[in-house]
């Protein structure tokens, strides 16, 4: 199976500058599940730890892993600063051993949409199923086919000033959606006063789901009690046209 090279050095720096902490709404939404968990909690694809670290600080028994050594370095640097000892490791979800079981597994930020083809999606869902204890919960969000970029073919950009005075810039070019795969060409640049010091390119792709597609996949893998929830509010009924949908299901 092809493993993508994603979330390199500049990408991680930009991600951390752009999304240093989880939004209050999403943090509270997933907190609801952590507070109900009856055992160990796992966050696959935990990235820079913007969920994992504060949950760890709140006292939850949480572990995580991520495929990117750069994202994990950012996580470890933050933990060192806070004197925290997180239980996180570097691994692709597809390769995680299933000896340790978890009562709750959660994946925020539509990270599950990074799995593009059906075979890989099923492999990852089966892996998560195997990692859950009987009765355990899996909660995650996905982007739907309605989450199409509004400015296809137009470069857009965002930049942040770093503490050392350099600028980190991300330029993105959304391409037309093909077979429900959204593609964005991302160019990350590190800029000093007058020059581009480093450039990093990324061919970013996510899968956008048909309304019933994920329900069928979850059922096929064996999940039960499959619920769709509006992102990210338990009190709102989801609409079939929402851009993001949260799934909650049980083993
Ligand atoms: C958009 S980031 C989000 C991270 C985190 N969920 C958050 O909300 O901050 C997606 C993360 O998924 C990780 N990732 C991508 N493919 C992966 C895989 N196959 N196994 C494990 N991690 C993966 C990337 O390295 C990256 O850190």
mmCIF file of C-alpha atoms and ligand atoms in Angstrom:
data_model
loop_
_atom_site.group_PDB
_atom_site.id
_atom_site.type_symbol
_atom_site.label_atom_id
_atom_site.label_comp_id
_atom_site.label_asym_id
_atom_site.label_seq_id
_atom_site.Cartn_x
_atom_site.Cartn_y
_atom_site.Cartn_z
ATOM 1 C CA UNK A 1 0.000 0.000 0.000
ATOM 2 C CA UNK A 2 1.315 3.444 -0.934
ATOM 3 C CA UNK A 3 2.120 5.543 2.114
ATOM 4 C CA UNK A 4 1.941 9.305 1.525
ATOM 5 C CA UNK A 5 4.755 11.672 2.462
ATOM 6 C CA UNK A 6 2.778 14.310 4.261
ATOM 7 C CA UNK A 7 3.267 16.864 6.973
ATOM 8 C CA UNK A 8 6.937 17.633 6.494
ATOM 9 C CA UNK A 9 8.913 20.338 8.237
ATOM 10 C CA UNK A 10 7.449 23.608 6.894
ATOM 11 C CA UNK A 11 3.987 22.074 6.660
ATOM 12 C CA UNK A 12 4.176 21.245 10.377
ATOM 13 C CA UNK A 13 5.418 24.736 11.262
ATOM 14 C CA UNK A 14 2.586 26.270 9.260
ATOM 15 C CA UNK A 15 -0.021 23.891 10.754
ATOM 16 C CA UNK A 16 1.133 24.758 14.255
ATOM 17 C CA UNK A 17 0.988 28.502 13.523
ATOM 18 C CA UNK A 18 -2.383 28.229 11.770
ATOM 19 C CA UNK A 19 -4.053 25.794 14.195
ATOM 20 C CA UNK A 20 -2.170 26.071 17.491
ATOM 21 C CA UNK A 21 -5.144 24.911 19.558
ATOM 22 C CA UNK A 22 -8.425 23.152 18.843
ATOM 23 C CA UNK A 23 -11.489 25.363 18.517
ATOM 24 C CA UNK A 24 -13.423 25.619 21.775
ATOM 25 C CA UNK A 25 -16.469 23.970 20.163
ATOM 26 C CA UNK A 26 -14.577 20.957 18.774
ATOM 27 C CA UNK A 27 -12.552 20.545 21.965
ATOM 28 C CA UNK A 28 -15.767 20.468 24.039
ATOM 29 C CA UNK A 29 -17.445 18.137 21.545
ATOM 30 C CA UNK A 30 -14.765 15.452 21.821
ATOM 31 C CA UNK A 31 -14.365 16.120 25.562
ATOM 32 C CA UNK A 32 -17.943 14.828 25.961
ATOM 33 C CA UNK A 33 -16.731 11.379 24.790
ATOM 34 C CA UNK A 34 -13.520 11.412 26.828
ATOM 35 C CA UNK A 35 -15.495 12.223 29.970
ATOM 36 C CA UNK A 36 -17.684 9.131 29.372
ATOM 37 C CA UNK A 37 -14.853 6.739 28.498
ATOM 38 C CA UNK A 38 -14.562 3.735 30.793
ATOM 39 C CA UNK A 39 -10.914 2.989 30.066
ATOM 40 C CA UNK A 40 -8.013 3.842 27.818
ATOM 41 C CA UNK A 41 -8.365 6.471 25.099
ATOM 42 C CA UNK A 42 -6.525 6.571 21.761
ATOM 43 C CA UNK A 43 -6.096 9.426 19.295
ATOM 44 C CA UNK A 44 -4.716 8.070 15.996
ATOM 45 C CA UNK A 45 -3.217 10.788 13.712
ATOM 46 C CA UNK A 46 -2.760 13.044 16.757
ATOM 47 C CA UNK A 47 -0.503 15.494 14.882
ATOM 48 C CA UNK A 48 0.978 18.286 16.974
ATOM 49 C CA UNK A 49 -1.152 17.309 19.982
ATOM 50 C CA UNK A 50 -3.579 20.219 19.981
ATOM 51 C CA UNK A 51 -6.241 17.827 21.363
ATOM 52 C CA UNK A 52 -4.050 15.211 23.038
ATOM 53 C CA UNK A 53 -1.960 17.595 25.149
ATOM 54 C CA UNK A 54 -4.803 19.513 26.823
ATOM 55 C CA UNK A 55 -6.747 16.263 27.373
ATOM 56 C CA UNK A 56 -3.633 14.777 28.971
ATOM 57 C CA UNK A 57 -3.382 17.881 31.168
ATOM 58 C CA UNK A 58 -7.029 17.308 32.184
ATOM 59 C CA UNK A 59 -5.964 13.895 33.513
ATOM 60 C CA UNK A 60 -7.354 11.543 30.833
ATOM 61 C CA UNK A 61 -5.622 8.213 30.176
ATOM 62 C CA UNK A 62 -4.848 9.085 26.547
ATOM 63 C CA UNK A 63 -2.300 7.764 24.059
ATOM 64 C CA UNK A 64 -1.721 8.747 20.452
ATOM 65 C CA UNK A 65 0.323 8.135 17.367
ATOM 66 C CA UNK A 66 1.053 9.818 14.063
ATOM 67 C CA UNK A 67 2.930 8.960 10.884
ATOM 68 C CA UNK A 68 4.795 12.283 10.706
ATOM 69 C CA UNK A 69 8.007 12.643 12.744
ATOM 70 C CA UNK A 70 7.775 16.425 12.234
ATOM 71 C CA UNK A 71 4.274 16.679 13.728
ATOM 72 C CA UNK A 72 5.371 14.471 16.630
ATOM 73 C CA UNK A 73 8.463 16.572 17.262
ATOM 74 C CA UNK A 74 6.205 19.624 17.611
ATOM 75 C CA UNK A 75 4.078 17.620 20.074
ATOM 76 C CA UNK A 76 7.107 16.512 22.104
ATOM 77 C CA UNK A 77 8.564 20.050 22.165
ATOM 78 C CA UNK A 78 5.303 21.399 23.612
ATOM 79 C CA UNK A 79 5.156 18.587 26.192
ATOM 80 C CA UNK A 80 8.772 19.173 27.238
ATOM 81 C CA UNK A 81 7.921 22.830 27.791
ATOM 82 C CA UNK A 82 4.990 21.790 30.024
ATOM 83 C CA UNK A 83 6.917 18.981 31.729
ATOM 84 C CA UNK A 84 4.427 16.401 30.434
ATOM 85 C CA UNK A 85 5.301 12.825 29.471
ATOM 86 C CA UNK A 86 2.878 11.860 26.693
ATOM 87 C CA UNK A 87 2.380 8.272 25.551
ATOM 88 C CA UNK A 88 2.732 8.850 21.794
ATOM 89 C CA UNK A 89 4.617 7.087 19.066
ATOM 90 C CA UNK A 90 5.398 7.315 15.350
ATOM 91 C CA UNK A 91 3.445 4.864 13.209
ATOM 92 C CA UNK A 92 1.055 4.595 10.279
ATOM 93 C CA UNK A 93 -2.438 3.574 11.382
ATOM 94 C CA UNK A 94 -2.280 0.659 8.963
ATOM 95 C CA UNK A 95 0.697 -0.808 10.903
ATOM 96 C CA UNK A 96 -0.374 -0.315 14.526
ATOM 97 C CA UNK A 97 -0.334 -3.585 16.539
ATOM 98 C CA UNK A 98 -3.686 -4.439 18.106
ATOM 99 C CA UNK A 99 -2.521 -5.932 21.420
ATOM 100 C CA UNK A 100 -3.551 -2.931 23.525
ATOM 101 C CA UNK A 101 -7.314 -2.251 23.413
ATOM 102 C CA UNK A 102 -9.042 1.082 23.965
ATOM 103 C CA UNK A 103 -12.450 2.078 25.251
ATOM 104 C CA UNK A 104 -12.554 5.235 23.114
ATOM 105 C CA UNK A 105 -10.856 6.051 19.827
ATOM 106 C CA UNK A 106 -11.357 9.497 18.327
ATOM 107 C CA UNK A 107 -10.028 11.217 15.201
ATOM 108 C CA UNK A 108 -10.837 14.942 14.859
ATOM 109 C CA UNK A 109 -10.279 17.463 12.057
ATOM 110 C CA UNK A 110 -11.559 15.116 9.310
ATOM 111 C CA UNK A 111 -8.129 13.465 9.349
ATOM 112 C CA UNK A 112 -9.769 10.151 8.404
ATOM 113 C CA UNK A 113 -10.489 11.698 4.959
ATOM 114 C CA UNK A 114 -6.743 11.438 4.223
ATOM 115 C CA UNK A 115 -7.432 7.774 3.394
ATOM 116 C CA UNK A 116 -8.437 7.884 -0.222
ATOM 117 C CA UNK A 117 -9.221 4.493 -1.691
ATOM 118 C CA UNK A 118 -11.828 2.041 -0.480
ATOM 119 C CA UNK A 119 -9.330 -0.735 0.217
ATOM 120 C CA UNK A 120 -7.213 1.531 2.427
ATOM 121 C CA UNK A 121 -10.312 2.962 4.147
ATOM 122 C CA UNK A 122 -11.570 -0.531 4.984
ATOM 123 C CA UNK A 123 -8.114 -1.585 6.241
ATOM 124 C CA UNK A 124 -8.032 1.450 8.554
ATOM 125 C CA UNK A 125 -11.594 0.935 9.811
ATOM 126 C CA UNK A 126 -10.818 -2.744 10.497
ATOM 127 C CA UNK A 127 -7.684 -1.679 12.360
ATOM 128 C CA UNK A 128 -9.668 0.735 14.527
ATOM 129 C CA UNK A 129 -12.302 -1.951 15.149
ATOM 130 C CA UNK A 130 -9.554 -4.353 16.314
ATOM 131 C CA UNK A 131 -8.085 -1.675 18.587
ATOM 132 C CA UNK A 132 -11.410 -1.166 20.393
ATOM 133 C CA UNK A 133 -12.592 -3.126 23.410
ATOM 134 C CA UNK A 134 -16.032 -4.763 23.074
ATOM 135 C CA UNK A 135 -18.560 -1.974 23.692
ATOM 136 C CA UNK A 136 -15.926 0.688 22.944
ATOM 137 C CA UNK A 137 -16.712 3.842 20.959
ATOM 138 C CA UNK A 138 -15.176 5.245 17.788
ATOM 139 C CA UNK A 139 -15.919 8.906 17.022
ATOM 140 C CA UNK A 140 -14.561 10.843 14.053
ATOM 141 C CA UNK A 141 -15.591 13.422 11.497
ATOM 142 C CA UNK A 142 -15.534 13.362 7.702
ATOM 143 C CA UNK A 143 -15.968 15.933 4.959
ATOM 144 C CA UNK A 144 -18.923 15.380 2.647
ATOM 145 C CA UNK A 145 -19.264 15.829 -1.110
ATOM 146 C CA UNK A 146 -20.795 19.255 -0.360
ATOM 147 C CA UNK A 147 -17.478 20.539 1.026
ATOM 148 C CA UNK A 148 -16.237 21.661 -2.378
ATOM 149 C CA UNK A 149 -13.696 24.491 -2.539
ATOM 150 C CA UNK A 150 -15.274 27.745 -3.736
ATOM 151 C CA UNK A 151 -12.233 29.008 -5.664
ATOM 152 C CA UNK A 152 -10.965 26.160 -7.839
ATOM 153 C CA UNK A 153 -7.901 27.113 -9.892
ATOM 154 C CA UNK A 154 -7.140 30.254 -7.874
ATOM 155 C CA UNK A 155 -4.033 30.558 -5.707
ATOM 156 C CA UNK A 156 -4.694 31.763 -2.184
ATOM 157 C CA UNK A 157 -2.257 32.365 0.627
ATOM 158 C CA UNK A 158 -1.726 32.807 4.330
ATOM 159 C CA UNK A 159 1.412 33.851 6.187
ATOM 160 C CA UNK A 160 2.654 34.001 9.775
ATOM 161 C CA UNK A 161 5.614 35.786 11.310
ATOM 162 C CA UNK A 162 7.832 33.507 13.369
ATOM 163 C CA UNK A 163 9.540 34.473 16.637
ATOM 164 C CA UNK A 164 12.871 34.785 14.773
ATOM 165 C CA UNK A 165 11.372 37.369 12.391
ATOM 166 C CA UNK A 166 11.175 35.004 9.407
ATOM 167 C CA UNK A 167 7.874 34.514 7.606
ATOM 168 C CA UNK A 168 6.246 31.164 6.948
ATOM 169 C CA UNK A 169 3.843 31.240 4.047
ATOM 170 C CA UNK A 170 1.440 28.710 2.595
ATOM 171 C CA UNK A 171 0.001 29.150 -0.901
ATOM 172 C CA UNK A 172 -2.776 26.787 -1.932
ATOM 173 C CA UNK A 173 -4.242 25.947 -5.329
ATOM 174 C CA UNK A 174 -7.468 23.904 -5.162
ATOM 175 C CA UNK A 175 -7.928 21.701 -8.253
ATOM 176 C CA UNK A 176 -11.279 20.464 -9.579
ATOM 177 C CA UNK A 177 -12.788 17.591 -7.587
ATOM 178 C CA UNK A 178 -12.375 14.230 -9.311
ATOM 179 C CA UNK A 179 -14.178 11.068 -8.166
ATOM 180 C CA UNK A 180 -14.990 12.810 -4.882
ATOM 181 C CA UNK A 181 -11.298 13.398 -4.168
ATOM 182 C CA UNK A 182 -10.453 17.026 -3.390
ATOM 183 C CA UNK A 183 -6.901 17.980 -4.348
ATOM 184 C CA UNK A 184 -4.993 21.066 -3.253
ATOM 185 C CA UNK A 185 -1.454 21.889 -4.301
ATOM 186 C CA UNK A 186 0.253 23.464 -1.280
ATOM 187 C CA UNK A 187 3.492 25.435 -1.470
ATOM 188 C CA UNK A 188 5.121 26.218 1.875
ATOM 189 C CA UNK A 189 7.842 28.858 1.914
ATOM 190 C CA UNK A 190 10.177 30.102 4.599
ATOM 191 C CA UNK A 191 11.096 33.696 3.871
ATOM 192 C CA UNK A 192 13.676 35.972 5.481
ATOM 193 C CA UNK A 193 13.794 39.717 4.785
ATOM 194 C CA UNK A 194 14.482 39.355 1.069
ATOM 195 C CA UNK A 195 14.721 35.705 0.064
ATOM 196 C CA UNK A 196 12.919 32.395 0.046
ATOM 197 C CA UNK A 197 15.129 30.264 2.284
ATOM 198 C CA UNK A 198 13.258 26.993 1.786
ATOM 199 C CA UNK A 199 10.327 25.677 -0.224
ATOM 200 C CA UNK A 200 8.284 22.556 0.373
ATOM 201 C CA UNK A 201 5.543 21.243 -1.913
ATOM 202 C CA UNK A 202 2.638 19.035 -0.979
ATOM 203 C CA UNK A 203 -0.030 17.380 -3.096
ATOM 204 C CA UNK A 204 -2.794 17.342 -0.505
ATOM 205 C CA UNK A 205 -5.795 15.107 -1.137
ATOM 206 C CA UNK A 206 -8.859 14.209 0.883
ATOM 207 C CA UNK A 207 -11.838 12.017 0.171
ATOM 208 C CA UNK A 208 -15.291 13.611 0.285
ATOM 209 C CA UNK A 209 -18.061 11.216 1.308
ATOM 210 C CA UNK A 210 -21.513 10.584 -0.175
ATOM 211 C CA UNK A 211 -24.211 10.831 2.534
ATOM 212 C CA UNK A 212 -24.617 7.055 3.074
ATOM 213 C CA UNK A 213 -21.128 5.902 2.051
ATOM 214 C CA UNK A 214 -19.476 5.843 5.466
ATOM 215 C CA UNK A 215 -22.542 4.273 7.131
ATOM 216 C CA UNK A 216 -22.216 1.307 4.742
ATOM 217 C CA UNK A 217 -18.457 0.963 5.319
ATOM 218 C CA UNK A 218 -18.828 1.051 9.112
ATOM 219 C CA UNK A 219 -21.569 -1.602 8.966
ATOM 220 C CA UNK A 220 -19.488 -3.808 6.695
ATOM 221 C CA UNK A 221 -16.560 -3.702 9.148
ATOM 222 C CA UNK A 222 -18.880 -4.682 12.020
ATOM 223 C CA UNK A 223 -19.547 -1.413 13.844
ATOM 224 C CA UNK A 224 -23.000 -1.005 15.412
ATOM 225 C CA UNK A 225 -25.107 1.840 16.887
ATOM 226 C CA UNK A 226 -23.908 4.085 14.045
ATOM 227 C CA UNK A 227 -25.024 7.664 14.633
ATOM 228 C CA UNK A 228 -24.488 10.790 12.548
ATOM 229 C CA UNK A 229 -24.128 14.002 14.527
ATOM 230 C CA UNK A 230 -23.954 17.604 13.340
ATOM 231 C CA UNK A 231 -20.432 19.006 13.484
ATOM 232 C CA UNK A 232 -19.724 19.759 16.320
ATOM 233 C CA UNK A 233 -22.876 20.139 18.339
ATOM 234 C CA UNK A 234 -24.849 17.346 20.003
ATOM 235 C CA UNK A 235 -27.979 19.496 20.155
ATOM 236 C CA UNK A 236 -28.248 20.093 16.393
ATOM 237 C CA UNK A 237 -29.847 17.629 13.950
ATOM 238 C CA UNK A 238 -27.449 17.032 11.047
ATOM 239 C CA UNK A 239 -28.637 18.059 7.580
ATOM 240 C CA UNK A 240 -27.920 15.767 4.598
ATOM 241 C CA UNK A 241 -26.107 18.734 2.998
ATOM 242 C CA UNK A 242 -23.656 19.468 5.841
ATOM 243 C CA UNK A 243 -19.998 19.956 4.833
ATOM 244 C CA UNK A 244 -18.777 17.960 7.819
ATOM 245 C CA UNK A 245 -20.478 15.059 9.594
ATOM 246 C CA UNK A 246 -19.451 13.388 12.842
ATOM 247 C CA UNK A 247 -19.822 9.610 13.162
ATOM 248 C CA UNK A 248 -20.224 7.873 16.483
ATOM 249 C CA UNK A 249 -20.291 4.064 16.498
ATOM 250 C CA UNK A 250 -19.678 1.091 18.784
ATOM 251 C CA UNK A 251 -17.840 -2.204 18.609
HETATM 252 C C1 LIG B 1 -4.685 17.415 9.478
HETATM 253 S S1 LIG B 1 -3.480 16.671 10.552
HETATM 254 C C2 LIG B 1 -4.534 16.700 11.957
HETATM 255 C C3 LIG B 1 -3.936 16.198 13.215
HETATM 256 C C4 LIG B 1 -4.915 16.142 14.380
HETATM 257 N N1 LIG B 1 -6.013 15.218 14.088
HETATM 258 C C5 LIG B 1 -5.467 17.510 14.694
HETATM 259 O O1 LIG B 1 -6.686 17.717 14.558
HETATM 260 O O2 LIG B 1 -4.697 18.398 15.058
HETATM 261 C C6 LIG B 1 -3.506 14.978 9.994
HETATM 262 C C7 LIG B 1 -2.448 14.099 10.647
HETATM 263 O O3 LIG B 1 -2.618 12.761 10.175
HETATM 264 C C8 LIG B 1 -1.332 12.167 10.066
HETATM 265 N N2 LIG B 1 -1.437 11.007 9.160
HETATM 266 C C9 LIG B 1 -1.708 11.011 7.834
HETATM 267 N N3 LIG B 1 -1.779 9.745 7.369
HETATM 268 C C10 LIG B 1 -1.564 8.929 8.439
HETATM 269 C C11 LIG B 1 -1.532 7.509 8.621
HETATM 270 N N4 LIG B 1 -1.739 6.692 7.592
HETATM 271 N N5 LIG B 1 -1.277 7.008 9.850
HETATM 272 C C12 LIG B 1 -1.052 7.850 10.899
HETATM 273 N N6 LIG B 1 -1.070 9.200 10.795
HETATM 274 C C13 LIG B 1 -1.322 9.731 9.584
HETATM 275 C C14 LIG B 1 -0.458 13.289 9.536
HETATM 276 O O4 LIG B 1 0.911 13.043 9.776
HETATM 277 C C15 LIG B 1 -1.009 14.481 10.304
HETATM 278 O O5 LIG B 1 -0.293 14.726 11.489
#
